[in-house]
Each structure stands twice: as C-alpha cells, then as structure tokens.
Short mmCIF file of C-alpha atoms in Angstrom, two decimals:
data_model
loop_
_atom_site.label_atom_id
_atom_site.label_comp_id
_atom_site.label_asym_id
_atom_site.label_seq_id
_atom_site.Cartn_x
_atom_site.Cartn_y
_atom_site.Cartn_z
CA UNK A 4 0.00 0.00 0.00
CA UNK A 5 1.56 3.02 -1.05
CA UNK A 6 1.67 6.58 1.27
CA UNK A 7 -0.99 9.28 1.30
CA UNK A 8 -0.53 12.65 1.70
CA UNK A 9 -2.51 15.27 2.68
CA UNK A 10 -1.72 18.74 1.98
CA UNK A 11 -3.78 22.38 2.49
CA UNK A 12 -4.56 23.55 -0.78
CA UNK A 13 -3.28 26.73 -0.28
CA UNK A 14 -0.10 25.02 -0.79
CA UNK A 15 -0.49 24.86 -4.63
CA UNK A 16 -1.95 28.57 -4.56
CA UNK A 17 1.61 28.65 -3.70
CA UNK A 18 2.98 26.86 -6.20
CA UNK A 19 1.42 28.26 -9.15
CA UNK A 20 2.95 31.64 -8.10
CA UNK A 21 6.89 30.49 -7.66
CA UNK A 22 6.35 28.63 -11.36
CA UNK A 23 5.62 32.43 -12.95
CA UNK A 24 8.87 33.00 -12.17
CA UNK A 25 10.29 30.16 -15.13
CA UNK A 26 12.94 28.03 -14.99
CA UNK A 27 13.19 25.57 -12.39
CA UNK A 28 12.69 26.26 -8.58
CA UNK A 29 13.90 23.56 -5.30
CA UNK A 30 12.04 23.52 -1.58
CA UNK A 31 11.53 21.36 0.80
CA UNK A 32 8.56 19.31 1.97
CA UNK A 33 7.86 19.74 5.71
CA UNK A 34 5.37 18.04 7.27
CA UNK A 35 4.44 15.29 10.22
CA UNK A 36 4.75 10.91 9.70
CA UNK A 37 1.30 9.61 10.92
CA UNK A 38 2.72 6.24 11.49
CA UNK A 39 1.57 3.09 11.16
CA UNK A 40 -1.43 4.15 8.81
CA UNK A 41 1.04 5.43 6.18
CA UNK A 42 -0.77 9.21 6.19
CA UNK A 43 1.12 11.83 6.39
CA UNK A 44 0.78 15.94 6.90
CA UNK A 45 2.24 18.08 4.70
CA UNK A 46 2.12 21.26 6.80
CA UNK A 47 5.09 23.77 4.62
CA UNK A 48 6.50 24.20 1.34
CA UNK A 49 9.38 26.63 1.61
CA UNK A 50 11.56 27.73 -0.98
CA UNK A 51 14.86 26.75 -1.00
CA UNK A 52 16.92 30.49 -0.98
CA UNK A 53 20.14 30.53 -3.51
CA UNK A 54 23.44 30.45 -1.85
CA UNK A 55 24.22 34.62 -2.79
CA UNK A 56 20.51 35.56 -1.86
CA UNK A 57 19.99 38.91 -0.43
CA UNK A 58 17.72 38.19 2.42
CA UNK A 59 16.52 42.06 1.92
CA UNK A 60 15.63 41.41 -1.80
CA UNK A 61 11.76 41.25 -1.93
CA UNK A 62 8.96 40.93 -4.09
CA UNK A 63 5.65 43.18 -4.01
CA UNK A 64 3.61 40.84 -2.09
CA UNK A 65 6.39 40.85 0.70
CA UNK A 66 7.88 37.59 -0.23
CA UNK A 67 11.46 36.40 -0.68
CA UNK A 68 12.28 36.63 -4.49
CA UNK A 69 12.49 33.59 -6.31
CA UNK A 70 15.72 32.89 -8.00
CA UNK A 71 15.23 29.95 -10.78
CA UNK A 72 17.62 27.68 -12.32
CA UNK A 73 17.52 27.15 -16.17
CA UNK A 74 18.66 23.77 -15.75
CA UNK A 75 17.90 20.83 -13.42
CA UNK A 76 21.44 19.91 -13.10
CA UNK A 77 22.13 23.66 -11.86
CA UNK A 78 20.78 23.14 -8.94
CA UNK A 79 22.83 23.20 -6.37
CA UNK A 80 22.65 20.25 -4.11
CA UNK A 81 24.57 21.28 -1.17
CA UNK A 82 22.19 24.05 -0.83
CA UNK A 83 19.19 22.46 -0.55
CA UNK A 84 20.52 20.45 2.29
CA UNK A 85 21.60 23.20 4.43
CA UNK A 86 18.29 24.51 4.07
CA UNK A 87 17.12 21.05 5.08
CA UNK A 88 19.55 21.27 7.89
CA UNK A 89 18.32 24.88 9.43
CA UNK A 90 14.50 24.25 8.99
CA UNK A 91 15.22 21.48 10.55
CA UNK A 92 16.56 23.11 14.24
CA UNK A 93 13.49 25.28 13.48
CA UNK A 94 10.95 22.82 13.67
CA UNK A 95 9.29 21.56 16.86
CA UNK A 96 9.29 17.81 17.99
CA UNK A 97 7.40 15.55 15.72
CA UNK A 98 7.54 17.40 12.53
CA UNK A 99 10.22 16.51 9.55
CA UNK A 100 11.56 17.40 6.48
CA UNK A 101 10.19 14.81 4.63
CA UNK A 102 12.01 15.59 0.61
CA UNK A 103 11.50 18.46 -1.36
CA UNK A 104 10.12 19.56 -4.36
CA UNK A 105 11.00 21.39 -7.85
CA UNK A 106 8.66 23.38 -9.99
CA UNK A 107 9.68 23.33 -13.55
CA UNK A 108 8.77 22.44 -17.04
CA UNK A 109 9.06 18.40 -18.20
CA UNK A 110 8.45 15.32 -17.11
CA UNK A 111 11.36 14.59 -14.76
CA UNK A 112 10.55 11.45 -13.62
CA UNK A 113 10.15 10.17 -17.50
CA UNK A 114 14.33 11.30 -17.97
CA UNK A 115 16.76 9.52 -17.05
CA UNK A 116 19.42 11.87 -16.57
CA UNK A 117 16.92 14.15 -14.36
CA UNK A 118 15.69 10.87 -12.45
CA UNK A 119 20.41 10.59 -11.62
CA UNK A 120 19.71 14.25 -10.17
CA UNK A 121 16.71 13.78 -8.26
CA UNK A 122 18.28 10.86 -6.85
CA UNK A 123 21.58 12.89 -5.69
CA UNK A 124 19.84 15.59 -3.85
CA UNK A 125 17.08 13.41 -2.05
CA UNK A 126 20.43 11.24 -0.76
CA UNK A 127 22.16 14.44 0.10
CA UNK A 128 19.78 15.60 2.41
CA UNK A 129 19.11 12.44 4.05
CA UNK A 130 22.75 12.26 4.62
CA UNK A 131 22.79 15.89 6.22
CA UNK A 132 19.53 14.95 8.54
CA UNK A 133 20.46 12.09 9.64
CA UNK A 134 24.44 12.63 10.80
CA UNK A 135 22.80 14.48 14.39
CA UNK A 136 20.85 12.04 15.67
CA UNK A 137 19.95 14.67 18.85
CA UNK A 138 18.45 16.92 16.26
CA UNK A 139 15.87 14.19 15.47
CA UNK A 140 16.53 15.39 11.34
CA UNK A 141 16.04 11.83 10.27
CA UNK A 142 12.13 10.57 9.63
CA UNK A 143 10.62 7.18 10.69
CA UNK A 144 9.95 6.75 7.26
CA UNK A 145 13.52 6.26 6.14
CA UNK A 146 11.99 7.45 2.56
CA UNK A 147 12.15 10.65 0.80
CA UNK A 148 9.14 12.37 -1.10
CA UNK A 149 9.60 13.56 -4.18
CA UNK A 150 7.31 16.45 -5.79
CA UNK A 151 7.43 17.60 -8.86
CA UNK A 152 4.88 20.30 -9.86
CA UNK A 153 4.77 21.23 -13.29
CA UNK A 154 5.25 25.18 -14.49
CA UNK A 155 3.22 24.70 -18.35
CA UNK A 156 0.78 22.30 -17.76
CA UNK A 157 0.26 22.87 -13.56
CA UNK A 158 -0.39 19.50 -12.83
CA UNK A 159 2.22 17.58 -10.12
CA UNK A 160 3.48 14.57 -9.49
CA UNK A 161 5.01 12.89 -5.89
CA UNK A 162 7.06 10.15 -5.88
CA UNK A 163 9.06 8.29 -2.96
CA UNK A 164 12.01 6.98 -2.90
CA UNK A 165 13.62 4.35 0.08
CA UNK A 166 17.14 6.07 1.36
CA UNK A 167 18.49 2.78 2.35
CA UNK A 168 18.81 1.72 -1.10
CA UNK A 169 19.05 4.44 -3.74
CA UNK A 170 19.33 1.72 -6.36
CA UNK A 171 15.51 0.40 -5.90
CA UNK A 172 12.41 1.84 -7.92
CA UNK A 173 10.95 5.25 -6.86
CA UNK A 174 7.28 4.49 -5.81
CA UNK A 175 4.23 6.55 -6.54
CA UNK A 176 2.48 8.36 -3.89
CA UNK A 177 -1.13 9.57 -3.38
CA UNK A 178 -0.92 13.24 -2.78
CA UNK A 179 -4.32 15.24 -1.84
CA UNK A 180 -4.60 18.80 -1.85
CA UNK A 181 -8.24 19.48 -0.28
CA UNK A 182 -8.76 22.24 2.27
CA UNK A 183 -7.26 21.57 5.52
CA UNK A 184 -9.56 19.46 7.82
CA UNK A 185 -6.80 18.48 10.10
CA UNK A 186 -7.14 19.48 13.44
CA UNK A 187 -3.91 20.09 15.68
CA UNK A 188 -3.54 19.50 18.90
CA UNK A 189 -1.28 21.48 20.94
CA UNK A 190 0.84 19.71 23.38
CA UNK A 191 2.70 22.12 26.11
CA UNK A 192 5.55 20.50 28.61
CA UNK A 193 8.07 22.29 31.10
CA UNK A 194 11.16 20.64 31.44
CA UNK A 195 12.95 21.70 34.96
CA UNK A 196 17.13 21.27 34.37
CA UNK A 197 17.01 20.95 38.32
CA UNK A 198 16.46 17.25 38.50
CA UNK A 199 19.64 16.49 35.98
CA UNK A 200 22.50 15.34 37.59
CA UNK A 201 25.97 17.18 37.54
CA UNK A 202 27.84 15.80 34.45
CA UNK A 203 31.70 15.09 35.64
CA UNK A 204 34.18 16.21 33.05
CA UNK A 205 37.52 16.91 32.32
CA UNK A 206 37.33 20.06 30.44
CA UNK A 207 34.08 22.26 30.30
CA UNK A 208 32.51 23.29 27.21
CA UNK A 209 34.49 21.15 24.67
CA UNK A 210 31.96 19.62 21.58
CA UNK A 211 32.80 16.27 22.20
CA UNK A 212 31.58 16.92 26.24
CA UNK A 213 28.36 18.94 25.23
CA UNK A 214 27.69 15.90 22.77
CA UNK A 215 28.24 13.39 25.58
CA UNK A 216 26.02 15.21 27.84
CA UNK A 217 23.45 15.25 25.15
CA UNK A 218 23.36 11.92 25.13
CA UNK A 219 23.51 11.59 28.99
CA UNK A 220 20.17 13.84 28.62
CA UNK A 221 18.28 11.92 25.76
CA UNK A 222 19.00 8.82 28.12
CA UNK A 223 17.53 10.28 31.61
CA UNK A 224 14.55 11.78 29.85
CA UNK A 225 13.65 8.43 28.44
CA UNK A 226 13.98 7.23 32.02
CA UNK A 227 11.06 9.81 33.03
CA UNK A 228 7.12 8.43 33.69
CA UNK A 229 4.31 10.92 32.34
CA UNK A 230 1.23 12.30 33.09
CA UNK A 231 -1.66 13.99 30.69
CA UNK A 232 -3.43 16.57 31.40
CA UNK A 233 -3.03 15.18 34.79
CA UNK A 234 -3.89 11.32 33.93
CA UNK A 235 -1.75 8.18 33.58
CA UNK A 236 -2.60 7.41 30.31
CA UNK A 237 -1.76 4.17 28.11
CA UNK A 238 0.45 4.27 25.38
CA UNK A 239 -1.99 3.56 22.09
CA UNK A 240 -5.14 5.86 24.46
CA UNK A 241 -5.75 8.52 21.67
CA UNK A 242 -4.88 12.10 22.95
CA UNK A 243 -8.23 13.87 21.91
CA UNK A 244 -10.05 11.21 24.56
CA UNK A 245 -7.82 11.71 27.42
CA UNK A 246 -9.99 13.78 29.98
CA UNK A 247 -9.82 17.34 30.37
CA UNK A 248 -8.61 19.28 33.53
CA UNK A 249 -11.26 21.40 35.12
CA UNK A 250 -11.47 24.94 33.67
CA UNK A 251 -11.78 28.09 35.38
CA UNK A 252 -15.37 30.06 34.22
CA UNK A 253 -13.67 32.20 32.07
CA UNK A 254 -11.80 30.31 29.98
CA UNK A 255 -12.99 29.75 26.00
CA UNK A 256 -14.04 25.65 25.85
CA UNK A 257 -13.11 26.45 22.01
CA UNK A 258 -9.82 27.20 22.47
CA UNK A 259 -8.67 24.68 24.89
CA UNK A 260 -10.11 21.64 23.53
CA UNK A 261 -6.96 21.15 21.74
CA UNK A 262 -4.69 22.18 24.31
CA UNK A 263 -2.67 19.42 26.06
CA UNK A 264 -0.55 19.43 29.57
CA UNK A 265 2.19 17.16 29.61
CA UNK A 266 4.39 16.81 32.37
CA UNK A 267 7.55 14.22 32.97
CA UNK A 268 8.66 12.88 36.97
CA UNK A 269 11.20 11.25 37.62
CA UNK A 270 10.36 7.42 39.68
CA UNK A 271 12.47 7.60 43.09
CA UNK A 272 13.09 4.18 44.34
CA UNK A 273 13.56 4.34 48.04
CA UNK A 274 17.27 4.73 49.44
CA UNK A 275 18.78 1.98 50.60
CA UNK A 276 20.69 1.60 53.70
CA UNK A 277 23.55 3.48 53.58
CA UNK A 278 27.07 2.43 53.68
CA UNK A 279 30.14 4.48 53.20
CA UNK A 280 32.26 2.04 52.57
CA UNK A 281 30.47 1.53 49.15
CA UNK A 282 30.53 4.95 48.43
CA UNK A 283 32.34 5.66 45.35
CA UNK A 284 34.98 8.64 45.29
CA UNK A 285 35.16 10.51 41.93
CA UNK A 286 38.22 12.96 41.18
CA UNK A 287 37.11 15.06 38.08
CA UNK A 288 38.91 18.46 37.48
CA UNK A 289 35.50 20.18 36.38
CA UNK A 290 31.83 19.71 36.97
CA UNK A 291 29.03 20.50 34.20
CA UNK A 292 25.53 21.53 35.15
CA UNK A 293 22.38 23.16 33.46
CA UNK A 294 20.05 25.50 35.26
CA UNK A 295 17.20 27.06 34.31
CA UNK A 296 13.98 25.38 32.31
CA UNK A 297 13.35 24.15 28.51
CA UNK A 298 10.15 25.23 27.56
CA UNK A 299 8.29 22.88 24.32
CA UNK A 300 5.14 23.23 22.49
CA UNK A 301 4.60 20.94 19.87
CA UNK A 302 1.59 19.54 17.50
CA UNK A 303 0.29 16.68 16.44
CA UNK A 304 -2.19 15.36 14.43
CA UNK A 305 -5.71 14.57 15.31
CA UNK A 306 -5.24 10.87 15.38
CA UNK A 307 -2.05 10.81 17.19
CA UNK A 308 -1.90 8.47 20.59
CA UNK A 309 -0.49 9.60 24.10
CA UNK A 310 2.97 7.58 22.89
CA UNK A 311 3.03 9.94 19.61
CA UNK A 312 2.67 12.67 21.84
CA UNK A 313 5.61 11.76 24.61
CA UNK A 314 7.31 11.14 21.40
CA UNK A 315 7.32 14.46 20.09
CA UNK A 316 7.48 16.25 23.05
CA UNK A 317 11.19 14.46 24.01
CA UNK A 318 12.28 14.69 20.77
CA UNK A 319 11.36 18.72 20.98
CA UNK A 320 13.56 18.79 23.91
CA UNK A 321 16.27 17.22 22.47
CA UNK A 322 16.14 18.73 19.52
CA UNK A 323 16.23 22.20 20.76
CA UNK A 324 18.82 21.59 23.63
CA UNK A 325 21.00 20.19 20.68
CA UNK A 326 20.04 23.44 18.59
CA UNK A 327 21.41 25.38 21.82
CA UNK A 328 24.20 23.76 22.36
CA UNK A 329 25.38 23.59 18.30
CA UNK A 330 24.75 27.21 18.11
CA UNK A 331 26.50 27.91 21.48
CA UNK A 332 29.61 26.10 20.95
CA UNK A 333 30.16 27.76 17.35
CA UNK A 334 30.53 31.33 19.11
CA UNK A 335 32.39 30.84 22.52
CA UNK A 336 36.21 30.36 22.89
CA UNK A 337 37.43 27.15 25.34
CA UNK A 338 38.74 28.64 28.76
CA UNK A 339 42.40 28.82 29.44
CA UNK A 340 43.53 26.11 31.69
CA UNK A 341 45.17 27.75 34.29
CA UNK A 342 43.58 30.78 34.50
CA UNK A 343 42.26 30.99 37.97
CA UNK A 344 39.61 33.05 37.11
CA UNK A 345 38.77 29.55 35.03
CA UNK A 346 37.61 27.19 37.82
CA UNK A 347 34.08 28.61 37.43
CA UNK A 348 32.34 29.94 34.53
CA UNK A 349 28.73 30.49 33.60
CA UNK A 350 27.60 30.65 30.20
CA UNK A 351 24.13 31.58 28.31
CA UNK A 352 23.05 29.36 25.56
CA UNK A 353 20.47 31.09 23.35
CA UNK A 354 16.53 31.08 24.18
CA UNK A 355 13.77 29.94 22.25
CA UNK A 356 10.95 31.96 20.52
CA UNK A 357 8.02 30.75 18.81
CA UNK A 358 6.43 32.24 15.73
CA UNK A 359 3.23 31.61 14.27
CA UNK A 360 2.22 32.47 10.78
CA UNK A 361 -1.05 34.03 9.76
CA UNK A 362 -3.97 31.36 9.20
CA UNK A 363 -1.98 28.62 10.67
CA UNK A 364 -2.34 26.40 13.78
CA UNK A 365 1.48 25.19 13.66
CA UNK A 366 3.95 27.55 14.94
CA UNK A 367 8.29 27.28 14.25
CA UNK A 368 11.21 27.81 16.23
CA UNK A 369 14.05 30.34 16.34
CA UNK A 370 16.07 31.30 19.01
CA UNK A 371 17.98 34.34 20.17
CA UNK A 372 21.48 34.96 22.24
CA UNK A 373 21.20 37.23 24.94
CA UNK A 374 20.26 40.45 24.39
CA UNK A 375 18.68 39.83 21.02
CA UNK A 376 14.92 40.89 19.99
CA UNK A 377 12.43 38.97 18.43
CA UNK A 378 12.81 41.31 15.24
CA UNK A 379 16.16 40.21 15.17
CA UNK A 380 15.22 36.74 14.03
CA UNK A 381 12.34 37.96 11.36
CA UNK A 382 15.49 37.93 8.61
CA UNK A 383 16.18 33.99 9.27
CA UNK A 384 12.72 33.25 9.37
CA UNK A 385 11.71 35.11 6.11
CA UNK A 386 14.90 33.64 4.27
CA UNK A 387 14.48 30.14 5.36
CA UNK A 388 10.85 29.39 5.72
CA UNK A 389 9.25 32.45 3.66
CA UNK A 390 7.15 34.34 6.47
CA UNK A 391 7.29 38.00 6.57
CA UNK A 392 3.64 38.36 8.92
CA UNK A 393 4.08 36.23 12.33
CA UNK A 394 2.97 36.34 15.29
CA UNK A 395 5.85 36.00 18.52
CA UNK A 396 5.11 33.60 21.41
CA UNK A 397 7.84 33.84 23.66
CA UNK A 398 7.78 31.01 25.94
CA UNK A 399 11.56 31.58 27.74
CA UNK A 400 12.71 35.22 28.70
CA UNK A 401 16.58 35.82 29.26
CA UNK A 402 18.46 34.94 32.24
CA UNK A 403 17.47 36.68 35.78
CA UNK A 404 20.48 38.13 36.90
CA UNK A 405 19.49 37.27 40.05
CA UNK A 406 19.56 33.60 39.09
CA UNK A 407 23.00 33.61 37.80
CA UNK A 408 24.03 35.70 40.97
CA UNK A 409 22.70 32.86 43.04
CA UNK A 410 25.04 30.53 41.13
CA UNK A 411 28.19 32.48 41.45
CA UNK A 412 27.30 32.07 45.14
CA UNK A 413 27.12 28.85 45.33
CA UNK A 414 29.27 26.74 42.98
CA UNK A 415 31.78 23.55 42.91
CA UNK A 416 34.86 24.86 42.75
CA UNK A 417 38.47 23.39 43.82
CA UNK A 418 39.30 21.41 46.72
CA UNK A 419 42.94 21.87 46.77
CA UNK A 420 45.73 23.63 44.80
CA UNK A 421 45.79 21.22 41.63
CA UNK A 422 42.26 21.84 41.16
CA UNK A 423 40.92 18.29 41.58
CA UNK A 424 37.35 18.02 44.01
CA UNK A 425 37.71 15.21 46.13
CA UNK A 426 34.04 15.45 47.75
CA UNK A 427 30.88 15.95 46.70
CA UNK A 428 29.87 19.09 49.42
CA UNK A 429 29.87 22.82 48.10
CA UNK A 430 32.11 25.35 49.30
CA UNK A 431 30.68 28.74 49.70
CA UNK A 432 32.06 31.34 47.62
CA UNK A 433 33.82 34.72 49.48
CA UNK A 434 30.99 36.88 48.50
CA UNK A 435 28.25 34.39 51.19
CA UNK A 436 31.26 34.81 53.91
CA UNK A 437 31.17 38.07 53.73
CA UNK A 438 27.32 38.21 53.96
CA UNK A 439 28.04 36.35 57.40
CA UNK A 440 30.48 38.41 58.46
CA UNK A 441 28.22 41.17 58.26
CA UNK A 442 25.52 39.68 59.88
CA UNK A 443 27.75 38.91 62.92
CA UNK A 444 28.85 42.41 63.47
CA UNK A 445 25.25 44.16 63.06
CA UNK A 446 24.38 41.78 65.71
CA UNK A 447 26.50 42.11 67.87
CA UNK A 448 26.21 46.36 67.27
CA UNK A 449 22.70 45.66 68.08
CA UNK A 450 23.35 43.93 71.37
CA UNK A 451 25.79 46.90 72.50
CA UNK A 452 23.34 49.56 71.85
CA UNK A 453 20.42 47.66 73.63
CA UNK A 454 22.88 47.37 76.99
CA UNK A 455 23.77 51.01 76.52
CA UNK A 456 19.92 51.66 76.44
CA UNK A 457 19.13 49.30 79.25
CA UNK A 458 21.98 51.19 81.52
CA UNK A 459 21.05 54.57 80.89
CA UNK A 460 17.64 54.36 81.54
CA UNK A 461 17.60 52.05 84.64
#
C-alpha cells in the first residue's frame, strides 16, 4: 500500500505563483509521519533560498524573491541540504523534512538523466539529517518524497524513494490537496534542568563533552514516567479522549479543547541503607551543570496516541537543547587552563521563541542569544521558511540576573591547589562569607546599643 498525503490547498496557490517565475525552482517538503497508517501531513513548502541571496531582496507581495535555475542539473545540491539542515533546528518535535520539491517544465521522472539528479539531492539531504541524531533530522519513514509540480501544464506529481537503497524503484504516492480538515492538537511541557545530575568532566565546554552530555540527557529523559493533562494514560489511548482538567469560568471551551498538559517525573526508588564504605569517590577536574527550564510546544495530528505525543514532546527537547548547544559552541572560545579566574564559569546558551504564521495552527522555532529581539530573528525566518507576517510567542525570557548571581554564590569549585574536588559538598564562595560576616557584626552592634539603652535608663 503506497503513502498518502494530505496537503492544504493553499499550498499549490503557492505553487502556481513560484512557477511564474520560469525556470526551475527547489524547496523542501515539511510536514508530520502519521505512522503506522502510512498518512502523512504536509504542513510547509518553503523555498529553497540561492546560496548569494539577499535576504533584503523582496517581491511586491512581501515575499522572498524567487531565483530559478535554467537547468535541473544547476541546482545546487549542497544548498538544498543546508536549508534542510536549518528548517530542521526550526521545527518543533514531531515534525520533519520529509524531501523536497522542484517546480519546472518536463516530465522529470520520465528522464533519465533528471531521475540521476533527483536521486543525488534526495540522498544528500538524508545524509545531512540524519548525521545528528539529537536533532531528530532523520524521519521514521527512512523514505524521501519527491514532488514535482509542473510550471506549463500545472499538474504535479510525488514520488518516494527508500534512502536505504538508492538503487531500488521510486514508488508513486497519493498526494491530496483538499482544504485543511486536520485538526492540531497542541501539546505544552516544562522541562525543569534541576532534577539532571551534575555531568563530571575533564574540560568544560568542549563539543565532544556537550555531545556526551546530550546523550547523557536523551538517556535520563527516556527514564522519566508521564502524566496527561493530569492522567496516567496508556500508550496507544488517543490524545483527543484523554480527559480534560477542570477549567476556570472564564476560559474559552473552544480554544482549549486542543490544548494538552504534559508533564515528565522522575520514579524515586527508596534509598537503601547506607554504607560508606560503598561509596564511590570521583576525582574530576570540572563539573558540568544546566540550570534554568526548557520550555516545548509541539503539534500533532488529530489521530495521534499519548505515545506519539511523549514522542514528540522528548524529541522537541532534544532537539532544541542540541540546537542550543550547536549554536553555542560555534561562538564561545574554550577557557584557558590555568587561569584561575577559570575554575568557574557560567555561560548563556540562546533562548527559544516561537512564531506563528497568519492562518496557521502550527507555529516554528528560532532562538535568540542574549540580548537579542524577536525582530532580530524575522530575517532567518523570512529567508528560510518564507514568512514575513508572524505572530511572537515567547515562551523563555533571558536569564534573571538574580539567578546567575545565586550561582556564582554557590558553585563547585576546587578542593585543593591542583584543582581536583575530592568530595561531593559545596564550598561557599567569598561573597556568602562576607554576607556572614556582616551579619555577625550588626548583631552584635545591636546587642551593644540595647545594653547602653538598658543602663542609661535604669
């Protein structure tokens, strides 16, 4: 049984326009797996921007301008899966890119030499996806769709072809544009970096540690039990059955009868009895920890089950810790060994924004560095996913200073003079001392004036 796809209609309103522009023109295909029914979503058809694109350079309408190639075999591969790679960090848990298409005249998939090409760049992004497993880039399909859509005659064509063999026949596929009937359901989860471990390392903020905590990360959260909109729920339930919490008078039924709590806890087995002589001593030159929270809303279709929906939501919070991290490591230098201002150093990964377009239930991902507005990321988001009109939901705010004050106060610094911890308590910095100090002498100023006072009066 071959795949079905359904797509808005809209999306071909779309189409029709980037074919005036001639020649031919690549995207992508983004979209959500409905597995095991074979059905799947097809929610975005961006353009795929030319490597010297100005990202100022519109058209009347407020769109990116279209840049065609006159030749298949001019298109440039590499290209299209970067693009495939960026969309990618800017799409929440549970959605994909799932191929891409190319408007142009022909037949391509009645050429052979086009058929080489289409081949080539459908292998090139799967081979850019799926290298980052944390960024969740490769489908459950393991297949790549294929659309062609016409510019002369406006008719299309889908195809799909499997990745694991690029040698086997390209298979048809039964692609609807009707208008959009799908209903969404919006799934909203708080992740709290307080109950992950310290990560014990030998130098901070390498790649190759940030990647092994990432993995240290995927692995706890997987560990994690789940409730539903407050319910223990089993793993085939569908979500739009699970029970409802109670809502408050004012609330619009409407609006949250797609809305979905989730939230993860971690199962506590009860301490044994404790023996120090099985307690294991671990000598580590640096400690890694996270603070603060990861904030995820994701969507899912209408048929999806509470297991599609724990799904999603971990692979949102991988996916955009990864994001973090990838972005964070590309723009910070590596500490200096023995600098003693060294032994302790906080650092701010970006934050997350979402940003809905007009007319759409599904909203995308961006995220800022400190300091950055929400206008800053309108460029990206035009350039990569062709929005110009959004609307902002900000789900994380920067830092509180008073937050990262709190940590200077209290971190894990060295237990001796070659900078190696050899317990597990924390020492308080000199700035809390101080704060005791002073606490000491007012009371004790106190206590002199009150005897003064007592003296002179009796």
């Amino acid at each position: 049984m071959g795949r079905t796809v359904l797509a808005d209609e809209k999306l071909i309103e779309n189409l029709c326009d980037i074919s005036k522009s001639g020649g031919f023109v690549p995207g992508l295909i983004v979209g959500q797996c409905a597995i095991p029914n074979q059905k799947d979503y097809i929610v975005h058809l961006p353009i795929t921007p030319s490597p010297g694109q100005n990202q100022d350079e519109l058209i009347g309408d407020g769109n990116p301008a279209v840049e065609s190639y006159e030749k298949l075999l001019d298109i440039d591969e590499s290209a299209i899966s970067e693009h495939a790679r960026v969309v990618t960090r800017m799409l929440s848990g549970g959605m994909w890119v799932l191929g891409f298409f190319i408007v142009g005249p022909g037949d391509l998939f009645s050429d052979k030499n086009s058929l080489v090409k289409l081949r080539a760049i459908a292998n090139k992004i799967h081979n850019c996806t799926k290298g980052n497993d944390y960024m969740n880039g490769k489908d459950p399909t393991n297949q790549k769709m294929i659309l062609h859509f016409c510019s002369i005659s406006k008719k299309y064509t889908c195809k799909t072809i499997e990745m694991d063999n690029l040698n086997s026949s390209i298979r048809p596929v039964d692609w609807k544009f009707k208008p959009y009937t799908t209903s969404w359901l919006q799934i909203d989860s708080v992740l709290d970096f307080d109950w992950l471990p310290p990560f014990f390392v030998d130098h901070v903020g390498t790649k190759k540690k940030l990647l092994e905590c990432l993995n240290k990360f995927k692995e706890h959260l997987d560990g994690l039990i789940y409730v539903i909109n407050g319910n223990f729920c089993e793993p085939d339930q569908l979500l739009n059955t699970i029970e409802k919490s109670i809502k408050e008078n004012n609330c619009d039924d409407n609006e949250e009868d797609n809305h979905f709590n989730l939230m993860f806890f971690e199962f506590m087995e009860p301490p044994k009895d404790d023996n120090v002589e099985d307690a294991l001593v671990i000598e580590k030159t640096s400690e890694l920890r996270f603070n603060g929270i990861l904030a995820s809303r994701t969507f899912v279709h209408e048929k999806a089950t509470a297991e599609d929906a724990v799904k999603a939501v971990k692979d949102d919070f991988v996916r955009s810790l990864a994001s973090r991290l990838e972005m964070h490591w590309q723009t910070v230098e590596e500490p200096e060994a023995n600098n003693e201002k060294s032994k302790y150093f906080l650092r701010s990964p970006p934050r997350r924004i979402l940003f809905k377009p007009e007319d759409s239930e599904i909203a995308f991902s961006e995220y800022l560095f400190e300091g950055e507005s929400e206008d800053e990321a309108l460029p990206c988001i035009t350039e990569n996913l062709g929005f110009t009109n959004c609307q902002i939901i900000v789900l994380e705010n920067d830092a509180d200073p008073a937050d990262i004050n709190n940590l200077e106060e209290d971190v894990d610094i060295a237990g001796s003079t070659d900078g190696t911890s050899h317990s597990s308590g924390r020492i308080k910095t000199q700035k809390s001392n101080s704060f005791l100090m002073y606490g000491i002498i007012a009371a004790g100023l106190t206590l002199i004036l009150s005897l003064l006072i007592h003296f002179l009066f009796s």
